[in-house]
Short mmCIF file of C-alpha atoms and ligand atoms in Angstrom, two decimals:
data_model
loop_
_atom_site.label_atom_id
_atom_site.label_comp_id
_atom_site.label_asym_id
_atom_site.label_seq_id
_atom_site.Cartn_x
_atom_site.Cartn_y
_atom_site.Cartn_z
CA UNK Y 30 71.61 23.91 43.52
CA UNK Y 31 73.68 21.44 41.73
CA UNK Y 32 76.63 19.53 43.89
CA UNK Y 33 79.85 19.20 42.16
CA UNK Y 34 81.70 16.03 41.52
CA UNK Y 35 84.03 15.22 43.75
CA UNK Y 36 85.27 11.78 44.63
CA UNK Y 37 84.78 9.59 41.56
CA UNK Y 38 84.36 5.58 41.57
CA UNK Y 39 84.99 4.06 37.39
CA UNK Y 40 83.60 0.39 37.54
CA UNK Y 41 85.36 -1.99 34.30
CA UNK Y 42 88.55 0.66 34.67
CA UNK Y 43 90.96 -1.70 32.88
CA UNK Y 44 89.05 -2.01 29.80
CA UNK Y 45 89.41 -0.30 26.48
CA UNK Y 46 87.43 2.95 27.75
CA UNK Y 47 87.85 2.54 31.46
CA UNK Y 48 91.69 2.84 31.35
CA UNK Y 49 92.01 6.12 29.19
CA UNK Y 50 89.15 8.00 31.05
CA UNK Y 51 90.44 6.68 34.43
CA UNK Y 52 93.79 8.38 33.69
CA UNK Y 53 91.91 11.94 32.40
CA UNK Y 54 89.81 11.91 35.52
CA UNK Y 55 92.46 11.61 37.31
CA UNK Y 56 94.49 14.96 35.79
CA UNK Y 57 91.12 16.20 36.40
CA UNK Y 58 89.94 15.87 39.63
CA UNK Y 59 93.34 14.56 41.44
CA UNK Y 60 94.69 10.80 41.82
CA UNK Y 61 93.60 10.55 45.07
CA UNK Y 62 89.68 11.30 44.34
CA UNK Y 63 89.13 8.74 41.83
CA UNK Y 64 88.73 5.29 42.60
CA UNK Y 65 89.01 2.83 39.71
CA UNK Y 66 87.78 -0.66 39.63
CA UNK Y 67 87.82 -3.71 38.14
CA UNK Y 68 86.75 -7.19 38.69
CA UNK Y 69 90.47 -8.44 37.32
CA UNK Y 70 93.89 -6.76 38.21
CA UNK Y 71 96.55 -5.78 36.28
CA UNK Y 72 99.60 -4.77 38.52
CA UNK Y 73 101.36 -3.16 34.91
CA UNK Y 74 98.55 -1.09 34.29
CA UNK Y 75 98.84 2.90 35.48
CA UNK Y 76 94.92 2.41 36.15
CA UNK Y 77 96.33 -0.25 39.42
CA UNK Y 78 99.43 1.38 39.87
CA UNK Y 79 98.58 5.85 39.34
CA UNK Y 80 95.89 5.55 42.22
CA UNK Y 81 93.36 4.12 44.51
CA UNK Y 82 92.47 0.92 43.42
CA UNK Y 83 89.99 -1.47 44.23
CA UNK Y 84 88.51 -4.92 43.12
CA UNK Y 85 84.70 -4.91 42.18
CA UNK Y 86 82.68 -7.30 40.50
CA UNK Y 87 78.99 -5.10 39.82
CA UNK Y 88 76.74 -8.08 39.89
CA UNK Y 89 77.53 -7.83 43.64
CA UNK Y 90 75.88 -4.92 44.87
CA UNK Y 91 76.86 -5.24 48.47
CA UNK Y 92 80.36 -4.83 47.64
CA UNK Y 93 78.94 -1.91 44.91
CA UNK Y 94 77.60 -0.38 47.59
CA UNK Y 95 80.21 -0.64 50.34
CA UNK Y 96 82.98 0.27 48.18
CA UNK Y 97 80.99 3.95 47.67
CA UNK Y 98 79.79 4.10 51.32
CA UNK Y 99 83.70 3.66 52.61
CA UNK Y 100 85.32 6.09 49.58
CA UNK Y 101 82.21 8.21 50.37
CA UNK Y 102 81.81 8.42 46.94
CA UNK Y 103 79.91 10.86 45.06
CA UNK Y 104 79.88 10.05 41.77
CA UNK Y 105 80.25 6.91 39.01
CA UNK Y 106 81.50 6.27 35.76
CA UNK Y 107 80.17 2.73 34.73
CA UNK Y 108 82.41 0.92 32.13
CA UNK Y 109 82.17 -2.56 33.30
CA UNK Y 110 80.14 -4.56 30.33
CA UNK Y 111 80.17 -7.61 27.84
CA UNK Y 112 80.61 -6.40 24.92
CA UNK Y 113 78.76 -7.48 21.60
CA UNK Y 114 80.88 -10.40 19.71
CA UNK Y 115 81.60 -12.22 23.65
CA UNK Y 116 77.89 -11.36 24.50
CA UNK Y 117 76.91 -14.04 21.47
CA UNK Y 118 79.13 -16.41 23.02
CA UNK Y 119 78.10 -16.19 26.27
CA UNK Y 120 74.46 -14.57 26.52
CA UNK Y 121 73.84 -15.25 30.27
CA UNK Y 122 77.09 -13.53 31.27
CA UNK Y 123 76.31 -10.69 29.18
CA UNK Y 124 72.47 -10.28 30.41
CA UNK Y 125 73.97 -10.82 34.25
CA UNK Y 126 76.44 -8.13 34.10
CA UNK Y 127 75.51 -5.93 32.04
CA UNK Y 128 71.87 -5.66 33.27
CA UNK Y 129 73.23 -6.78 37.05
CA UNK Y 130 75.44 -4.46 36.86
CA UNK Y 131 73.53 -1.33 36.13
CA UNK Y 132 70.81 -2.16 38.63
CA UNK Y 133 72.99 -1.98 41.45
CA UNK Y 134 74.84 0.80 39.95
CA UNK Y 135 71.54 3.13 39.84
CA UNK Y 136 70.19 0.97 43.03
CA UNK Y 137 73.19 2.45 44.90
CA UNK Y 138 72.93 5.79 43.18
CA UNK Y 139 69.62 5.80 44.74
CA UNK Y 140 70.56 4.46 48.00
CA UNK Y 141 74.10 7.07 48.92
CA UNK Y 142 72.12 10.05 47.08
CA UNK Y 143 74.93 10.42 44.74
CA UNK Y 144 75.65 13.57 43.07
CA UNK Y 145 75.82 11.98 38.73
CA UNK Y 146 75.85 8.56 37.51
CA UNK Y 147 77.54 7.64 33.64
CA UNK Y 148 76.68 5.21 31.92
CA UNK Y 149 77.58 4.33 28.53
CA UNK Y 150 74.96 2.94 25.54
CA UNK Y 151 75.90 2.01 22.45
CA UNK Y 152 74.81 2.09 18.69
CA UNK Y 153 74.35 -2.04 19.43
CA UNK Y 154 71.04 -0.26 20.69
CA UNK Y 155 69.67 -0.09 17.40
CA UNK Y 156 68.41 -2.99 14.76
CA UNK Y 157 67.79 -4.26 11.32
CA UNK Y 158 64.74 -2.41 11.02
CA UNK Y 159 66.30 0.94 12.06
CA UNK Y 160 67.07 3.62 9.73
CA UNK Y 161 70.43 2.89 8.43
CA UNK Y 162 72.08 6.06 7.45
CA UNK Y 163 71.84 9.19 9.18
CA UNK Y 164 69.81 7.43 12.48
CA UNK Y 165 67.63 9.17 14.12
CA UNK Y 166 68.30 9.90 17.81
CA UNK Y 167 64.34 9.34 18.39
CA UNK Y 168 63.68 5.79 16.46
CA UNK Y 169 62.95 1.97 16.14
CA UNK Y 170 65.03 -0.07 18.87
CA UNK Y 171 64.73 -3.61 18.16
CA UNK Y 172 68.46 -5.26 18.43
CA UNK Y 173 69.25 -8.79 17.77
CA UNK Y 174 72.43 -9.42 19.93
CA UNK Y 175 72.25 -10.23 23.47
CA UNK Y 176 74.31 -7.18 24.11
CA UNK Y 177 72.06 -4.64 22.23
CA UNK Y 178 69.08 -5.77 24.00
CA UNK Y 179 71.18 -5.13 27.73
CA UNK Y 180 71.63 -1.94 25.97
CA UNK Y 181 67.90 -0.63 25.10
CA UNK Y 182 66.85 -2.17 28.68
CA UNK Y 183 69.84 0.01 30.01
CA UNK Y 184 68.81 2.99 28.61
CA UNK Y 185 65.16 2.47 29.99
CA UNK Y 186 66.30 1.99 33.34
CA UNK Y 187 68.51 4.62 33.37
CA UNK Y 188 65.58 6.83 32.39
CA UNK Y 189 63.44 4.91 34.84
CA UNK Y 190 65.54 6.16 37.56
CA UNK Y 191 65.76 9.79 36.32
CA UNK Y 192 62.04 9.91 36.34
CA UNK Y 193 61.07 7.92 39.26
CA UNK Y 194 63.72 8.63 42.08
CA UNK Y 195 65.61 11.94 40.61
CA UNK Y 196 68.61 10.34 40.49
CA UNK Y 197 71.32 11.95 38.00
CA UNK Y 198 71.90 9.61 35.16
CA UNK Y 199 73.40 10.36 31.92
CA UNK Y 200 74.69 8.17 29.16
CA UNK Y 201 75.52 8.26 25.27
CA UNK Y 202 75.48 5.80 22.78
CA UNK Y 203 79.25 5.03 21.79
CA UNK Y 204 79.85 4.12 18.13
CA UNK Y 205 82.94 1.75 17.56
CA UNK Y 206 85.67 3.22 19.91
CA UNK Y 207 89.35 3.21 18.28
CA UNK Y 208 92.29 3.45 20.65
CA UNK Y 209 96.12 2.88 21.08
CA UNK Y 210 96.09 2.50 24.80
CA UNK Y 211 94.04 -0.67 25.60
CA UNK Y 212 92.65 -3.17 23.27
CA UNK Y 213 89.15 -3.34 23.04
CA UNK Y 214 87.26 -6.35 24.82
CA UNK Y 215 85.45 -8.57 22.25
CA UNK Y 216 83.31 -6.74 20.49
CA UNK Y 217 82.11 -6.52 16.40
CA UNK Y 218 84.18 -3.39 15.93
CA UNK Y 219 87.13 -4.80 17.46
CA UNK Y 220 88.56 -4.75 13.81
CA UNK Y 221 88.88 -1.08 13.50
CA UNK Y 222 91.63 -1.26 16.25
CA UNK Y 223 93.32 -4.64 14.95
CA UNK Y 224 93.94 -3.32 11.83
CA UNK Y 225 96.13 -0.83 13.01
CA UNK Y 226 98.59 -3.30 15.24
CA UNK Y 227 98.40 -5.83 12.87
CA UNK Y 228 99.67 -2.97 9.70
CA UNK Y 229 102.47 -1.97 12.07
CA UNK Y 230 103.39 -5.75 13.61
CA UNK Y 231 102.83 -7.76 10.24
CA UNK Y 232 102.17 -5.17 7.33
CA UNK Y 233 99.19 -7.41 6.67
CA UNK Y 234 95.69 -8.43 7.99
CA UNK Y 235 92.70 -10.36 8.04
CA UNK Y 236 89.20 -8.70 8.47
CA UNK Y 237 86.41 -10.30 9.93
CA UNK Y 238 84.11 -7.88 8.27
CA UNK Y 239 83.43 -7.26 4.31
CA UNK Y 240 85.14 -4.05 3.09
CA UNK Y 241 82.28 -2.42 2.42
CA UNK Y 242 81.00 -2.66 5.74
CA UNK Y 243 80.56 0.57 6.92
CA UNK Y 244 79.87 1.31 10.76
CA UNK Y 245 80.09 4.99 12.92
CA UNK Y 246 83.31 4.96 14.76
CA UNK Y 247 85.15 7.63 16.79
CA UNK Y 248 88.71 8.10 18.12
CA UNK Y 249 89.16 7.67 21.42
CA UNK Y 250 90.34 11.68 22.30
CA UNK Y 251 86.86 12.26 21.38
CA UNK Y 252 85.32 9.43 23.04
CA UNK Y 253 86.73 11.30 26.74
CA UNK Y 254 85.38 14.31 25.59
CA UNK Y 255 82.24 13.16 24.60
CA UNK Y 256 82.12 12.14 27.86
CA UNK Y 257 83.52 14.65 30.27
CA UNK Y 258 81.20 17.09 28.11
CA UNK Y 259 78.25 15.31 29.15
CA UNK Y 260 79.03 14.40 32.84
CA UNK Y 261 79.83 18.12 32.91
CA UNK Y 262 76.52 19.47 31.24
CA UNK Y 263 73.74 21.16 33.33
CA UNK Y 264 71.00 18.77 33.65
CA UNK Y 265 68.52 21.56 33.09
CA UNK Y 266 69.00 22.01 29.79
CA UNK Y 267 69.05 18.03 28.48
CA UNK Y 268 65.39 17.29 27.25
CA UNK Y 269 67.36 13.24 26.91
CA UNK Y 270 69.67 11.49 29.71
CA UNK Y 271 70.57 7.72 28.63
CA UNK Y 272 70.51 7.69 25.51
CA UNK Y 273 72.63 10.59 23.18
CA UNK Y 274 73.39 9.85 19.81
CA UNK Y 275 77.48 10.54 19.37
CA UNK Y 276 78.92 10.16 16.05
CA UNK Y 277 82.23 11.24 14.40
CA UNK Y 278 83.38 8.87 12.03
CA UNK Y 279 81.65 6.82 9.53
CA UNK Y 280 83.97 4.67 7.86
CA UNK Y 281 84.09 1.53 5.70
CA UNK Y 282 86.97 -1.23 6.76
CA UNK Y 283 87.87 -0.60 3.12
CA UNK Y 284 88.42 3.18 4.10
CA UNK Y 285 90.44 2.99 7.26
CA UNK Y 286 92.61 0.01 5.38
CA UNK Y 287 93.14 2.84 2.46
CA UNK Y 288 93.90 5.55 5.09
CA UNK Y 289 96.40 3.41 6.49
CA UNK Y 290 98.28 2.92 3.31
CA UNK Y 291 98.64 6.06 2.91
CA UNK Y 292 101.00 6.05 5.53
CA UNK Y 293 102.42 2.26 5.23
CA UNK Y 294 102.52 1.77 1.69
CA UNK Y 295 102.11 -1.64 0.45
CA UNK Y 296 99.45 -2.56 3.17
CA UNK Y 297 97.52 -5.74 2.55
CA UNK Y 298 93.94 -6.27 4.30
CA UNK Y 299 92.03 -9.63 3.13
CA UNK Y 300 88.58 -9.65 3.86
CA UNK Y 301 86.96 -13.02 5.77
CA UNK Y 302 84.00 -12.61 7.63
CA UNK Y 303 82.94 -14.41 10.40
CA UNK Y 304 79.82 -14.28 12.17
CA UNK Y 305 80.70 -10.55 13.49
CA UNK Y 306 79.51 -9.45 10.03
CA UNK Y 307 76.23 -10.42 11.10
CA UNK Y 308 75.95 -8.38 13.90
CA UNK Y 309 77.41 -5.38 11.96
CA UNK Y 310 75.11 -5.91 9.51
CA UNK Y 311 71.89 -4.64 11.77
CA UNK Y 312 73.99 -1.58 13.06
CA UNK Y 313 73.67 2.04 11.35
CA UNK Y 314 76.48 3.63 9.24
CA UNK Y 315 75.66 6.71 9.82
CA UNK Y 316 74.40 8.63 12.85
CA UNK Y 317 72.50 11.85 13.33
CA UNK Y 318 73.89 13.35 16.74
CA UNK Y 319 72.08 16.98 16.30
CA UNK Y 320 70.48 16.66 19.71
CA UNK Y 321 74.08 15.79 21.37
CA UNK Y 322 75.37 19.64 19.15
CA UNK Y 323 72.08 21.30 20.28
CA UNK Y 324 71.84 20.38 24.10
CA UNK Y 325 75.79 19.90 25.23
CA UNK Y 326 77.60 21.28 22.62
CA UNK Y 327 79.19 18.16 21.26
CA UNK Y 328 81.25 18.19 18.44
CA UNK Y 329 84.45 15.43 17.23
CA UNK Y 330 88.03 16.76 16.47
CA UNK Y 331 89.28 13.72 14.59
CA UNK Y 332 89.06 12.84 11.04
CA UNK Y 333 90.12 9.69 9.59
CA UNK Y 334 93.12 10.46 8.21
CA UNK Y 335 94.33 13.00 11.13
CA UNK Y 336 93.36 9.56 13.73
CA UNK Y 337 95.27 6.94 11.47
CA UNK Y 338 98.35 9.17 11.58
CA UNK Y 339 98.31 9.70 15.37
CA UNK Y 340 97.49 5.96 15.65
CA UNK Y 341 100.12 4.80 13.79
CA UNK Y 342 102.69 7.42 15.99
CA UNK Y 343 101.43 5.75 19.01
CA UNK Y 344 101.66 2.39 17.77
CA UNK Y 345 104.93 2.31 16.32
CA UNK Y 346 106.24 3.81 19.99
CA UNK Y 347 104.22 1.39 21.99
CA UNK Y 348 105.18 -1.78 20.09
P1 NAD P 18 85.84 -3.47 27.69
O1 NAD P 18 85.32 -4.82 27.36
O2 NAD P 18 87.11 -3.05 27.08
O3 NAD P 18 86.00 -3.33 29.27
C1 NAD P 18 84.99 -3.75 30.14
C2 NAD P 18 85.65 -4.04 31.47
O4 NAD P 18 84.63 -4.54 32.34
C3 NAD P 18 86.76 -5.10 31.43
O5 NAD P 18 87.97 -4.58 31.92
C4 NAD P 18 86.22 -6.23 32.29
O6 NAD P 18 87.22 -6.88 33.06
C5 NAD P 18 85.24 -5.50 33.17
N1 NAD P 18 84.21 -6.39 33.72
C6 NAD P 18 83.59 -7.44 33.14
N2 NAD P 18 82.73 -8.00 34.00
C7 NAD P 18 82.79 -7.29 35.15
C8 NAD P 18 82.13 -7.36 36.40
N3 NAD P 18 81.23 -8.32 36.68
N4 NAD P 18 82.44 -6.45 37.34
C9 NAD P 18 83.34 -5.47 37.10
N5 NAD P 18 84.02 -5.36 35.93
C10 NAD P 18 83.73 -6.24 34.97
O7 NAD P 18 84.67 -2.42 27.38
P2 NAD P 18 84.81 -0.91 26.88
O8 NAD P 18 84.99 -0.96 25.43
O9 NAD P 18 85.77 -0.17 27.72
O10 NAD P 18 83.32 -0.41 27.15
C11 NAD P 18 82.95 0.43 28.22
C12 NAD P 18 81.49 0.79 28.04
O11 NAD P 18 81.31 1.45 26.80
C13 NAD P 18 80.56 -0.44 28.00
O12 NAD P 18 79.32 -0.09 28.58
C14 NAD P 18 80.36 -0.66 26.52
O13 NAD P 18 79.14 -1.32 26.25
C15 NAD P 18 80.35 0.76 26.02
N6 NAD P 18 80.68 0.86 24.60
C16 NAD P 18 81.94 0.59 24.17
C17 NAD P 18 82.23 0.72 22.81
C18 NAD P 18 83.62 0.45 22.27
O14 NAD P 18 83.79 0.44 21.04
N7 NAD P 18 84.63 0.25 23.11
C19 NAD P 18 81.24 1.11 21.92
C20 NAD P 18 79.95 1.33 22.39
C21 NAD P 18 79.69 1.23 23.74
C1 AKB P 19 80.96 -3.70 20.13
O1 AKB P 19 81.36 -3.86 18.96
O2 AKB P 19 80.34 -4.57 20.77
C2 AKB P 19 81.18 -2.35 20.76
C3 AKB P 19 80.01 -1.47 20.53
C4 AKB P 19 79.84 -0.75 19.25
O3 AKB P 19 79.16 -1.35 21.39
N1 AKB P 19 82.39 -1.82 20.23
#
C-alpha cells in the first residue's frame, strides 16, 4: 500500500523553481511540514521567513542525510542544480553538484526508506543529433553542455535506483521555465524571463539569442502543476519515472518580444547573441509530451499571450 507524503524536505528552495513550489507545498501540506533548503540564505525571501528553514549544501551527504533523519522526513523535492549557461563556465561545479547532489539525494532516499523522491530533468537532456521538432520522449541523448550531460546521467541514476533498490523516484524534463517570482539562475533560457523586466524597467532589450530561435518553454503555474501532478500520480500506472517529456509552449524570442508589444506598444528587442545561442542551438523546439497526457494526465493552461499578460500584471506590481 502506498504511504502518503507527509513531511517534505525542497533542496535549492531559493531558486527560480524552488521558491514558487516551496510556497504551494506549503498551502498544501502545512508550513510546518515542509522544510526548505538552500545552501545560501535570503532573510527577505518568504521561502526563509513562511517556514522551517534550513541550510544544506547536497554535495554533503552527511548533512543530506541528517537534516532528513532529525525532520524525519519523508519525502524530497530536489531543485538544487547548475544550470546550463553557469555550467559552461564552471564545468566542475556543475558535474559536483549536480551529479553530487543527486547521489546523496537517492543514496539517502535509499538509506531513511523514504516514501517519493523529485527530481527535475531538463530538455538540456537532449542534443544536436536529436529530433528537433516534435521530440520524441523515447530518443537520441547525446548533449554537449556540461549541464545536459549531469542531466542524461541523472535520469539514469534515477532509474537505476527505481530498478535496483525500489526507491520512489520521479522526474520530468522542464523546458525553459518563465516566472515573475524569482529570477532564473544562469541558464540559456534565462532570456525568456529578462525580456519581460527589461520591457517593463527600460521599454527596451538586448537578446542573447537570434529571433528566430525557437525553444519549448512553459509558465511557471504550469511548471507546479506539472509537478504536483506527477509527485501525486500512482506509481503503478507510469511505464517511465525520470525522465517525462513536459511541453507547453514553443515559442521563438521573436514571438514572445511580439506578444509583449501587444501589450507595451513601441517595444524594442535587438538581437546579439552570445555563446548561449550555441547551446540553444542543440535543444528541440518542439516537444512531444503524449506519454506525460497518457500516464498522469498532464496537460498546460497557459498560452503565450494569456502568460505575457499575467506577466506583465505581476511585473508592473512587483517593480
Ligand atoms: P536555480 O538556479 O534558479 O536554483 C538552484 C538553486 O540551487 C539556487 O538557489 C542555488 O543557490 C542552489 N544550489 C546551488 N548549489 C547548491 C548546493 N551545493 N547545495 C544546495 N543548493 C545549491 O534553478 P531552477 O531553475 O530553480 O531549477 C531547479 C531544477 O529544475 C534544476 O534541477 C534544473 O536543472 C531544473 N530545470 C530548470 C529549468 C528552468 O528553466 N528554470 C528548466 C529545466 C530544468
Ligand atoms: C537552462 O537554460 O539551463 C535551463 C534549462 C532549460 O534546463 N533553463
Amino acid at each position: 500500500m502506498a504511504r502518503n507524503i507527509q513531511r517534505i524536505l525542497i533542496t535549492g528552495a531559493l531558486g527560480q523553481i524552488g521558491s514558487e513550489l516551496t510556497v504551494e507545498l506549503r498551502k498544501r501540506y502545512g508550513s510546518d511540514n515542509v522544510i526548505a533548503s538552500d545552501i545560501r540564505s535570503d532573510e527577505n525571501s518568504t521561502v526563509v521567513n513562511g517556514g522551517p528553514w534550513s541550510i544544506l549544501d547536497v554535495t554533503d551527504i552527511e548533512a543530506v542525510s541528517t537534516l532528513v533523519r532529525s525532520q524525519k522526513i519523508d519525502t524530497i523535492f530536489h531543485m538544487a542544480a547548475i544550470l546550463s549557461a553557469t555550467g559552461e563556465k564552471n564545468p566542475m561545479l556543475c558535474w559536483n553538484v549536480n551529479m553530487d547532489g543527486t547521489l546523496n539525494i537517492l543514496e539517502t532516499a535509499r538509506e531513511e526508506s523514504l516514501v517519493r523522491v523529485i527530481i527535475p530533468s531538463s530538455i538540456a537532456a537532449f542534443g544536436p543529433e536529436t529530433p528537433r521538432d516534435n521530440t520524441p520522449q523515447k530518443t537520441i541523448l547525446r548533449p554537449k553542455t556540461i549541464y545536459g550531460v549531469t542531466k542524461v546521467s541523472g535520469e539514469l541514476l534515477c532509474d537505476y535506483y527505481v530498478q535496483r533498490f525500489g526507491v520512489d523516484v520521479r522526474g520530468l524534463r522542464y523546458p525553459g521555465i518563465i516566472s515573475s517570482e524569482t529570477p532564473p539562475g544562469g541558464g540559456t533560457t534565462d532570456y525568456a524571463v529578462e525580456i519581460y523586466y527589461k520591457a517593463i524597467e527600460e521599454g527596451r532589450y538586448t537578446c542573447f539569442v537570434r529571433r528566430n530561435t525557437m525553444l519549448p518553454m512553459m509558465y511557471m503555474p504550469d511548471c507546479i502543476k506539472a509537478t504536483l501532478d506527477l509527485a501525486d500520480a500512482d506509481f503503478d500506472n507510469l511505464s517511465h519515472h525520470s525522465d517525462f517529456n513536459v511541453g507547453a509552449l514553443s515559442v521563438t524570442a521573436g514571438d514572445i518580444a511580439e506578444s509583449i508589444s501587444k501589450f507595451i506598444p513601441g517595444f524594442e528587442v535587438t538581437y546579439e547573441p552570445d555563446f548561449r545561442q550555441q547551446i540553444a542551438d542543440t535543444w528541440p523546439s518542439s516537444i512531444d509530451d503524449s506519454l506525460a497526457r497518457k500516464e498522469w494526465g498532464w496537460e498546460p493552461d497557459w498560452d503565450l499571450d494569456s502568460m505575457t499578460a499575467d506577466m506583465l500584471e505581476k511585473l508592473k506590481q512587483k517593480l
